[in-house]
Amino acid sequence: MLKQYLIIFVISMVPLIELRGAIPVAVGMGLPLLPSYVVCIVGNMIPVPIIFFFARRVLEWGADKPVIGKFFTFCLEKGHKGGVKLQEKVGRSLFVALLLFVGIPLPGTGAWTGTLAASLLDMDFKSSVVAVMLGVLLAGVIMSVGSMGVFGAISGLFG
């Protein structure tokens, strides 16, 4: 069972998959929901400080490099433009916007993307982490309820 928890822990740390993929895997493995939820939350949050403090620096460092420069510059410009648009739309409620961006499990949203956006928007670390954490908790609840419903329906059909 420890091996299964380690698997969902690692899955929840992977960009784009994160806890949104790890919770359904945990439910599919038959793991208890509450411990799986906690393991996935922790796994999803571990990369957040690293992303916040280093992703922007890495992108800025690589922006003038021959092979990767265009892509890194594109990421910086896209993030900056998106951040400016988001700030114009939400004004002072950037915290809530970040929480909802991370919390609503859609493709391209999540802790990785939200933290990078917060870094590019020059949000302070504490507010960013709290908004991302609340968003991850919300996404975890949504994915848990959804996974239980889907797997419950499947077991009802075939069980």
CSV table of N, CA, C and O in Angstrom, one decimal, residues 59 61-76:
chain,number,residue,atom,x,y,z
A,59,LEU,N,13.6,31.3,-16.8
A,59,LEU,CA,13.1,31.8,-18.1
A,59,LEU,C,13.9,33.0,-18.5
A,59,LEU,O,14.2,33.2,-19.7
A,61,TRP,N,16.9,33.9,-17.6
A,61,TRP,CA,18.3,33.4,-17.9
A,61,TRP,C,18.4,32.9,-19.3
A,61,TRP,O,19.3,33.2,-20.1
A,62,GLY,N,17.4,32.1,-19.7
A,62,GLY,CA,17.4,31.4,-21.0
A,62,GLY,C,16.9,32.2,-22.1
A,62,GLY,O,17.0,31.8,-23.3
A,63,ALA,N,16.3,33.4,-21.9
A,63,ALA,CA,15.7,34.2,-22.9
A,63,ALA,C,16.7,34.6,-24.0
A,63,ALA,O,16.3,34.8,-25.1
A,64,ASP,N,18.0,34.8,-23.7
A,64,ASP,CA,18.9,35.2,-24.7
A,64,ASP,C,19.8,34.1,-25.2
A,64,ASP,O,20.8,34.3,-25.9
A,65,LYS,N,19.5,32.8,-24.8
A,65,LYS,CA,20.3,31.7,-25.3
A,65,LYS,C,19.9,31.3,-26.7
A,65,LYS,O,18.7,31.4,-27.1
A,66,PRO,N,20.9,30.8,-27.5
A,66,PRO,CA,20.6,30.5,-28.9
A,66,PRO,C,19.5,29.5,-29.1
A,66,PRO,O,18.6,29.8,-29.9
A,67,VAL,N,19.5,28.4,-28.5
A,67,VAL,CA,18.5,27.3,-28.9
A,67,VAL,C,17.1,27.5,-28.2
A,67,VAL,O,16.1,27.4,-28.8
A,68,ILE,N,17.2,27.9,-26.9
A,68,ILE,CA,16.0,28.0,-26.1
A,68,ILE,C,15.4,29.4,-26.0
A,68,ILE,O,14.3,29.6,-25.5
A,69,GLY,N,16.2,30.3,-26.4
A,69,GLY,CA,15.8,31.8,-26.2
A,69,GLY,C,14.4,32.2,-26.7
A,69,GLY,O,13.7,32.8,-26.0
A,70,LYS,N,14.1,31.7,-27.9
A,70,LYS,CA,12.8,32.1,-28.4
A,70,LYS,C,11.6,31.6,-27.6
A,70,LYS,O,10.6,32.3,-27.3
A,71,PHE,N,11.8,30.3,-27.2
A,71,PHE,CA,10.7,29.7,-26.4
A,71,PHE,C,10.6,30.4,-25.0
A,71,PHE,O,9.5,30.7,-24.6
A,72,PHE,N,11.7,30.6,-24.4
A,72,PHE,CA,11.7,31.2,-23.1
A,72,PHE,C,11.2,32.6,-23.1
A,72,PHE,O,10.4,33.0,-22.3
A,73,THR,N,11.6,33.4,-24.2
A,73,THR,CA,11.0,34.7,-24.3
A,73,THR,C,9.5,34.7,-24.6
A,73,THR,O,8.8,35.5,-24.0
A,74,PHE,N,9.1,33.7,-25.4
A,74,PHE,CA,7.7,33.6,-25.6
A,74,PHE,C,6.9,33.3,-24.3
A,74,PHE,O,5.9,33.9,-24.0
A,75,CYS,N,7.5,32.4,-23.4
A,75,CYS,CA,6.8,32.1,-22.2
A,75,CYS,C,6.8,33.4,-21.3
A,75,CYS,O,5.7,33.6,-20.6
A,76,LEU,N,7.8,34.1,-21.2
A,76,LEU,CA,7.9,35.3,-20.4
A,76,LEU,C,6.8,36.4,-20.9
A,76,LEU,O,6.1,36.9,-20.1
